[in-house]
Short mmCIF file of C-alpha atoms in Angstrom, two decimals:
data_model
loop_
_atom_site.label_atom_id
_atom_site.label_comp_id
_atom_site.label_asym_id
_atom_site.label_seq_id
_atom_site.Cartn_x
_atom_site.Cartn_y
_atom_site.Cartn_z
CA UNK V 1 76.10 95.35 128.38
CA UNK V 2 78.05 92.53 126.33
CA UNK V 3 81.09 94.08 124.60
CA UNK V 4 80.82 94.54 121.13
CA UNK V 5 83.91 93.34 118.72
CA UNK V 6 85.92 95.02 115.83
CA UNK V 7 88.53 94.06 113.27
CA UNK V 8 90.96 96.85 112.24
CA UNK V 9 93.25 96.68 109.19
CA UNK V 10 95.62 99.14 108.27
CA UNK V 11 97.08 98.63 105.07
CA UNK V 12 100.35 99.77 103.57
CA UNK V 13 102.45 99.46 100.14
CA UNK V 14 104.40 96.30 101.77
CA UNK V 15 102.27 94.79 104.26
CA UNK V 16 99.05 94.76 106.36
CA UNK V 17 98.47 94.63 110.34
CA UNK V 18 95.26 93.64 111.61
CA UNK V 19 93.68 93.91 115.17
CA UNK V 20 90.97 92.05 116.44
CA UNK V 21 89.66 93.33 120.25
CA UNK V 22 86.58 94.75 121.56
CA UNK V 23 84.57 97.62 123.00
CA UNK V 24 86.25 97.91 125.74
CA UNK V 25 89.73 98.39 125.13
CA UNK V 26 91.15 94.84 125.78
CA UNK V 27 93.08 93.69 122.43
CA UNK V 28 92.24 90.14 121.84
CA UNK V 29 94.46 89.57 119.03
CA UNK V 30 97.33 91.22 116.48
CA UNK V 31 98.39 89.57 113.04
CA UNK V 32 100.02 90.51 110.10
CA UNK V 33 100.04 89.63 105.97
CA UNK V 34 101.12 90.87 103.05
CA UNK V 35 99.78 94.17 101.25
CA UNK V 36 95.90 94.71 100.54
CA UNK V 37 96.49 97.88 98.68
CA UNK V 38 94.65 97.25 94.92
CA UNK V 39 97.17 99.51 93.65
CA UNK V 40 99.62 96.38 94.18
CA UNK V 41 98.16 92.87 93.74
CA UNK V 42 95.16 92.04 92.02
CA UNK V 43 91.79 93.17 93.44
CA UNK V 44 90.22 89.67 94.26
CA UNK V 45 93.38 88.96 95.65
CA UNK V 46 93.27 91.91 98.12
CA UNK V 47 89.59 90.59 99.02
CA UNK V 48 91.44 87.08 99.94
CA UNK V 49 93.75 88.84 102.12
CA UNK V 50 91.58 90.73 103.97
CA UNK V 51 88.67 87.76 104.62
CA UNK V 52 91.80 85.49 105.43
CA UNK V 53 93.98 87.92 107.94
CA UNK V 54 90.30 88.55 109.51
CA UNK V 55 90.09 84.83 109.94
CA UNK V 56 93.46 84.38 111.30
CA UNK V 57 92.62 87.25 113.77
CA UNK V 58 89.71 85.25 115.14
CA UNK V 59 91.33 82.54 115.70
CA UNK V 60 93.97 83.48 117.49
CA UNK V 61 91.91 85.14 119.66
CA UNK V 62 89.83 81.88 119.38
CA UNK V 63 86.69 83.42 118.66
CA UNK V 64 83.65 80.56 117.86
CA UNK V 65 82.46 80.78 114.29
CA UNK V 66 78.80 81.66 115.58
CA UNK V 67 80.32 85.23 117.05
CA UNK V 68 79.92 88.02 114.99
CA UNK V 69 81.86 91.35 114.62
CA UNK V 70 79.85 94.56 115.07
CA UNK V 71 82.71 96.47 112.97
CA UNK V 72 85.41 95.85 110.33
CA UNK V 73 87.35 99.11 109.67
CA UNK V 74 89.88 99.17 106.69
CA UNK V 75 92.03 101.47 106.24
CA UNK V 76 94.69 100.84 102.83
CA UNK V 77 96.73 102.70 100.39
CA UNK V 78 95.32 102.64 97.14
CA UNK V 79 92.09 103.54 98.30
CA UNK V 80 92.62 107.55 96.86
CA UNK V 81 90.24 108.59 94.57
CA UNK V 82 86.31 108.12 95.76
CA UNK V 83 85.40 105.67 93.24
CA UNK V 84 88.37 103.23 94.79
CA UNK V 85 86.85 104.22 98.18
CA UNK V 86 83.27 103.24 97.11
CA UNK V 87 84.41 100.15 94.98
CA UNK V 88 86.24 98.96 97.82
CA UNK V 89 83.52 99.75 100.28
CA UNK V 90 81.20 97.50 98.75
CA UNK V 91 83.34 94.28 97.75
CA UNK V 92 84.65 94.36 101.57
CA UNK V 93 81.31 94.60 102.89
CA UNK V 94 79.93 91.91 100.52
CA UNK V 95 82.34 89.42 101.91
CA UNK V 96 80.13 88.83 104.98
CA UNK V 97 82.81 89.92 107.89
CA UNK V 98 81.18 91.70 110.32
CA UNK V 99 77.85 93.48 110.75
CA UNK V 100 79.21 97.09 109.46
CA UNK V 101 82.12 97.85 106.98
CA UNK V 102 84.34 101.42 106.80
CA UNK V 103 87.07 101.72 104.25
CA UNK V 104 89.27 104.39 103.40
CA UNK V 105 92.82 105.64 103.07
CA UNK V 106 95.21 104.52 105.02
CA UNK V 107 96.11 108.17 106.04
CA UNK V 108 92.98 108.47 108.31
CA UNK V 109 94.67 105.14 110.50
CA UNK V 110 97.43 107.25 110.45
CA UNK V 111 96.13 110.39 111.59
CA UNK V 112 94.12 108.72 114.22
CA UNK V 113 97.01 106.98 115.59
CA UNK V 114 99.04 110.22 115.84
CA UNK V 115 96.27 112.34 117.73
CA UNK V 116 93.21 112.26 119.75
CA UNK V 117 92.09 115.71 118.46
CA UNK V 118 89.25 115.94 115.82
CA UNK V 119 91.10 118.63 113.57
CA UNK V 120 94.00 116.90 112.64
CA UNK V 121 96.40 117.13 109.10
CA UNK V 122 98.71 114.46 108.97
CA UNK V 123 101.96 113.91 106.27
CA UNK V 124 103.54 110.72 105.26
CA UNK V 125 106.64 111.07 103.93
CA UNK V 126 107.75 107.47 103.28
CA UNK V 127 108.44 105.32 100.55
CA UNK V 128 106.10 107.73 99.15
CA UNK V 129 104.08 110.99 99.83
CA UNK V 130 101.00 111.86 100.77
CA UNK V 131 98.46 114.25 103.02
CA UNK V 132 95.29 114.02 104.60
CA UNK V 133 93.08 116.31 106.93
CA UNK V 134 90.16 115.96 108.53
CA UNK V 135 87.81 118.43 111.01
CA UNK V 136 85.75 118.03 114.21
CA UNK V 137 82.57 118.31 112.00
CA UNK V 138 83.40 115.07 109.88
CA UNK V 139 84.85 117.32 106.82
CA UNK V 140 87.95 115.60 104.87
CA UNK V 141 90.96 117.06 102.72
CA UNK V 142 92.87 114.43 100.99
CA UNK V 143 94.66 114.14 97.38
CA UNK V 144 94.85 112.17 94.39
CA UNK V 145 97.99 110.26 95.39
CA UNK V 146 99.04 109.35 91.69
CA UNK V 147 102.30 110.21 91.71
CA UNK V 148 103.67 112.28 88.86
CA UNK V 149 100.17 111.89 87.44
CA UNK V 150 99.32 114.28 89.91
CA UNK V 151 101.65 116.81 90.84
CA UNK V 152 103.32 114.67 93.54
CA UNK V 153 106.95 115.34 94.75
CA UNK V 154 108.64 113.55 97.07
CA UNK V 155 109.31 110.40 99.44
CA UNK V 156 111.98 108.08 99.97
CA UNK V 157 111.73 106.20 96.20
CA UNK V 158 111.80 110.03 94.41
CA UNK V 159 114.76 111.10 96.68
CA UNK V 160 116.70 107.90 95.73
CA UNK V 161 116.18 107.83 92.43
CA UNK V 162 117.05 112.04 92.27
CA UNK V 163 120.29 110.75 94.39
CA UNK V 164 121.80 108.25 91.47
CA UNK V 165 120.12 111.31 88.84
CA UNK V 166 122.67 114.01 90.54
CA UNK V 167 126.04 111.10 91.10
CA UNK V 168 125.75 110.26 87.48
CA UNK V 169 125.52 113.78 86.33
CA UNK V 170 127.92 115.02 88.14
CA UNK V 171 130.65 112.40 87.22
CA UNK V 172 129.92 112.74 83.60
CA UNK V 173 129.85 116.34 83.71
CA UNK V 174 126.06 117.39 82.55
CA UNK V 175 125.21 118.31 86.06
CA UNK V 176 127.36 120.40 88.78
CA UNK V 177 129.20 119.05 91.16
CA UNK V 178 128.35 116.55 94.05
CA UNK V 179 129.59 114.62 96.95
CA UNK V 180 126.30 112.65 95.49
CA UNK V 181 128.84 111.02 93.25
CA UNK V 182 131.58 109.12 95.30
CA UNK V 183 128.82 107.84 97.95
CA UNK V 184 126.95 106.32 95.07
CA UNK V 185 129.71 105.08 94.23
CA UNK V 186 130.98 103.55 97.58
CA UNK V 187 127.61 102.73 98.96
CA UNK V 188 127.46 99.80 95.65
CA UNK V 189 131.29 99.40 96.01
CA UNK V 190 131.91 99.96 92.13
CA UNK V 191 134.18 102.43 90.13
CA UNK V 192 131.74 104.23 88.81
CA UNK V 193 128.36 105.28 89.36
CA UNK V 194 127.91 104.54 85.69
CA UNK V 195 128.38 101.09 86.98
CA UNK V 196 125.97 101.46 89.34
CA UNK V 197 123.42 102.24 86.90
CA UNK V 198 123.99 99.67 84.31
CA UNK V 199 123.93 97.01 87.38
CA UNK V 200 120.71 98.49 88.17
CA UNK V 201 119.28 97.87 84.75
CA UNK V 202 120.95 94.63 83.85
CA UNK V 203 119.98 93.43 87.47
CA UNK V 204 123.33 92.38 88.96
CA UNK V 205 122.26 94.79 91.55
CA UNK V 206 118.66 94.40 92.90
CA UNK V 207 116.72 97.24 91.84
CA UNK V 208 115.46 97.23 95.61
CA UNK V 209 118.89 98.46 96.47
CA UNK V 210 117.98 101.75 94.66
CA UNK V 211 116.04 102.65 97.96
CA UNK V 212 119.11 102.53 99.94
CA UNK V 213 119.87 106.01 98.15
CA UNK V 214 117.67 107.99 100.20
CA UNK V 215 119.55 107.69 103.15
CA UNK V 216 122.34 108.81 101.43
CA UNK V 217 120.45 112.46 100.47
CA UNK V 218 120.67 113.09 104.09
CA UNK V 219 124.21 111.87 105.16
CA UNK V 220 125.67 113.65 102.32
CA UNK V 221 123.80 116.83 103.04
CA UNK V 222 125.11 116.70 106.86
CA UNK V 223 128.22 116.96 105.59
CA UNK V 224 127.74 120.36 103.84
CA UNK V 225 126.77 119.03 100.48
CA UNK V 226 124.91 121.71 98.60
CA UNK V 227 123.24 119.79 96.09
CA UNK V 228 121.78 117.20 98.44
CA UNK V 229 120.84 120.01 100.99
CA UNK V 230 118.64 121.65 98.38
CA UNK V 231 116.78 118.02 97.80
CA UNK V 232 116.23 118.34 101.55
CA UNK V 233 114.65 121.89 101.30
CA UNK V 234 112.58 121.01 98.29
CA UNK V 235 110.98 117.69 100.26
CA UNK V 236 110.44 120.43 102.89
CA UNK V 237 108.75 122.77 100.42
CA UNK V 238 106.81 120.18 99.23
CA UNK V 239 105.89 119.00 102.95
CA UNK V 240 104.57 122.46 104.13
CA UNK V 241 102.47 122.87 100.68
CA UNK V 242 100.46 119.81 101.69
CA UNK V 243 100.16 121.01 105.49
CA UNK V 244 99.23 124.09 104.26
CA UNK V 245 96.73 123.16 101.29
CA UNK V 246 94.86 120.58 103.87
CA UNK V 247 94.64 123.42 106.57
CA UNK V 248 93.53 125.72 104.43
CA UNK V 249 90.57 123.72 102.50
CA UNK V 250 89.52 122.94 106.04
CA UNK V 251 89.74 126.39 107.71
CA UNK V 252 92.28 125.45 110.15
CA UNK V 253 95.54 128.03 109.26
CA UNK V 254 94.08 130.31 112.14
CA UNK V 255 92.95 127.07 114.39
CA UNK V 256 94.29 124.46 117.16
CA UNK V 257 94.72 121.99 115.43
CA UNK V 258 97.18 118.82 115.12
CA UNK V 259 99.55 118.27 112.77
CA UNK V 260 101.01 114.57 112.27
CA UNK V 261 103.96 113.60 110.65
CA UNK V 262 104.59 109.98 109.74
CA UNK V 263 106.51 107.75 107.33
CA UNK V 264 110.27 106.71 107.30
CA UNK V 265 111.74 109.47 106.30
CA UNK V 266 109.83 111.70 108.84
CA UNK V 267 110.00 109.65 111.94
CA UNK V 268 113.97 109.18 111.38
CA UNK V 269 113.93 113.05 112.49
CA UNK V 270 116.73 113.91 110.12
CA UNK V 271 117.91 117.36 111.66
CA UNK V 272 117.92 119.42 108.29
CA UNK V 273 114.82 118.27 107.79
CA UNK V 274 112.78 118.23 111.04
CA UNK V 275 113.62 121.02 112.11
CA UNK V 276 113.30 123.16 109.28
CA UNK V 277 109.66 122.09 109.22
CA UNK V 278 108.69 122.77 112.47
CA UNK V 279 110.26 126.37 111.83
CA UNK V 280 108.11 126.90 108.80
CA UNK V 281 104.85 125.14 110.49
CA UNK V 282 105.32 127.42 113.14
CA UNK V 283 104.88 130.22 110.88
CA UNK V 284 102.19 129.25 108.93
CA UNK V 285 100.22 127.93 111.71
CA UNK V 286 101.24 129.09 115.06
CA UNK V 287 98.48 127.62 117.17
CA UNK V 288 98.97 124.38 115.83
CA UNK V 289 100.69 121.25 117.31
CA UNK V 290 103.64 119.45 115.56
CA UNK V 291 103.41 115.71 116.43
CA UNK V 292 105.64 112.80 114.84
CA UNK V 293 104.25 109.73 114.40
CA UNK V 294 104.92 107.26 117.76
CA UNK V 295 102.12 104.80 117.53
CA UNK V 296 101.89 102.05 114.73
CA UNK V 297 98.98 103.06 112.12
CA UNK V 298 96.61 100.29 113.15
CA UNK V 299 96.43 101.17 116.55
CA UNK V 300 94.75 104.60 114.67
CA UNK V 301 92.65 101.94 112.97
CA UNK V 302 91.68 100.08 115.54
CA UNK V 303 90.63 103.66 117.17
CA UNK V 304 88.81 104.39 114.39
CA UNK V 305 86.75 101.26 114.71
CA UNK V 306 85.94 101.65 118.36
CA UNK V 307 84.82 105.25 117.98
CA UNK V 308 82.45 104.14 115.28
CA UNK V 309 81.21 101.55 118.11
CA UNK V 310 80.75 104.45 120.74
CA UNK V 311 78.81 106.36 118.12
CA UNK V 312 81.61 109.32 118.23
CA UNK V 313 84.87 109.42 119.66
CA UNK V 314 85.76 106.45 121.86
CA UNK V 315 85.93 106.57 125.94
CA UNK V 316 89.47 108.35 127.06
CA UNK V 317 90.41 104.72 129.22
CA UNK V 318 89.30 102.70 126.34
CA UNK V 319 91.89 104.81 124.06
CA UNK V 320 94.60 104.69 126.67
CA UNK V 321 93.95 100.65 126.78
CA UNK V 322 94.41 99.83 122.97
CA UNK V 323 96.98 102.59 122.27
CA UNK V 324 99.22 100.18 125.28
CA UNK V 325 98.41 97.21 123.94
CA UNK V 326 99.09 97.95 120.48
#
């Protein structure tokens, strides 16, 4: 039987990897664009991206025009609420790319990519925050993903910007106390963190800078800080609520079941963090397995696109082949 080709996309705030191979494992060809997420550039202009990193995919795996894909699977952020799903759904199908379409959130790649095991809840804790769960039986848990807008807490931007909230305060004197304060202030190499905040808003300091912060949270919070250590404890709050709200809409609390962690701020491993959450997600779900994130997120997507061509979960050997090639 003639292997049957894919196209995988996993999508992210920043950027997009794609992964063109086929039904049996071999990887024909890996390239990368900027972000398809709807959320961040116009929607006809992530359309574009997708039909033209699709195109670049084929040709670098030089693929003749007259060869069609069986399967394009996309997988983006700012696909959350259904009707984004099903709007999206239909615009990337109508462009014509291959013979069927799947889109969803990119927290399905990522889950994929972290474990082979049908019950699976998976975190990212990155730039932002976000869970997703899914069950052997094809049921999904997933949230709105708005931010603020609804009830989100959390992720690298939030932890920076609570960083410069606490260094101002507490050098003005509205807030307590915090070694917050002088790293702010050393980490932009001003006298103030006052400075540091008009900078920000005048934009003699990038505002992408403000980022940089989060690392900060952690360093200061290894050094005893008490401030920054209860930031730590609330993202870990925060993270087990999601584990534990997934789990439990699915009916896996008592189960086997995998848990994934991914994003920057989880896959750094930052001791007051990691390890306080696999204390507490060994209590609320002992039977479960604590994974961190180790393959890229389109390597889930691309597995997510070759189980759809084997009608179910894809061959163990074909797995092992595109999880060491990608």
């Amino acid at each position: 039987m003639t292997a049957r080709l894919y196209a995988a996309a996993d999508g992210g705030n920043s950027k997009t990897d794609v992964v063109l191979g086929d039904s049996d494992g071999r990887v024909l060809a890996r390239v990368s664009g900027g972000t398809i997420s709807p959320h961040a550039v116009p929607f006809d202009e992530a359309l574009a991206r997708i039909a033209a990193l699709v195109s670049r995919a084929r040709t670098e795996a030089s693929l003749p025009a007259g060869i069609e894909l069986s399967q394009l699977s996309v997988y983006t952020a700012g696909a959350d609420l259904p009707v984004e799903v099903s709007r999206l759904t239909t615009e990337v199908s109508a462009l014509a790319l291959a013979s069927a379409t799947t889109v969803d959130n990119d927290l399905f790649a990522l889950l994929r990519a972290g474990a082979a095991t049908p019950d699976t809840v998976g975190v990212v804790c990155g730039a932002g925050i976000n869970a997703a769960g899914r069950r052997a039986d094809g049921a999904t848990a997933r949230f709105p993903a708005l931010g603020q807008l609804s009830g989100d807490w959390g992720g690298g931007h939030h932890l920076a910007a609570l960083a410069l909230y606490h260094a101002v305060r507490s050098e003005d004197g509205r807030g307590p106390a915090t070694a917050l304060e002088a790293a702010v202030r050393a980490h932009f190499g001003l006298d103030s963190v006052e400075a540091a905040a008009v900078a920000l808003h005048l934009g003699e300091v990038d505002r992408s800078r403000m980022d940089e912060l989060c690392e900060l949270v952690f360093t200061v919070a290894a050094a005893g800080d008490d401030l920054a250590g209860r930031l730590i404890r609330r993202q870990a709050d925060e993270i087990e609520a999601l584990v534990r709200v997934c789990a439990a809409r699915l009916g896996l609390l008592g189960s086997a079941y995998t848990i994934v962690l991914g994003g920057s701020v989880l896959t750094a491993r930052h001791p007051q963090l990691h390890e306080d959450l696999l204390r507490r997600l060994a209590a609320l779900s002992p039977l479960a397995t604590v994974t961190v994130l180790a393959s890229p997120p389109v390597a889930g997507a691309a597995l997510l696109a070759l189980d759809a061509l084997h009608g179910g979960q894809c061959p163990a050997g074909v797995e092992d082949a595109v999880r060491s090639a990608v």
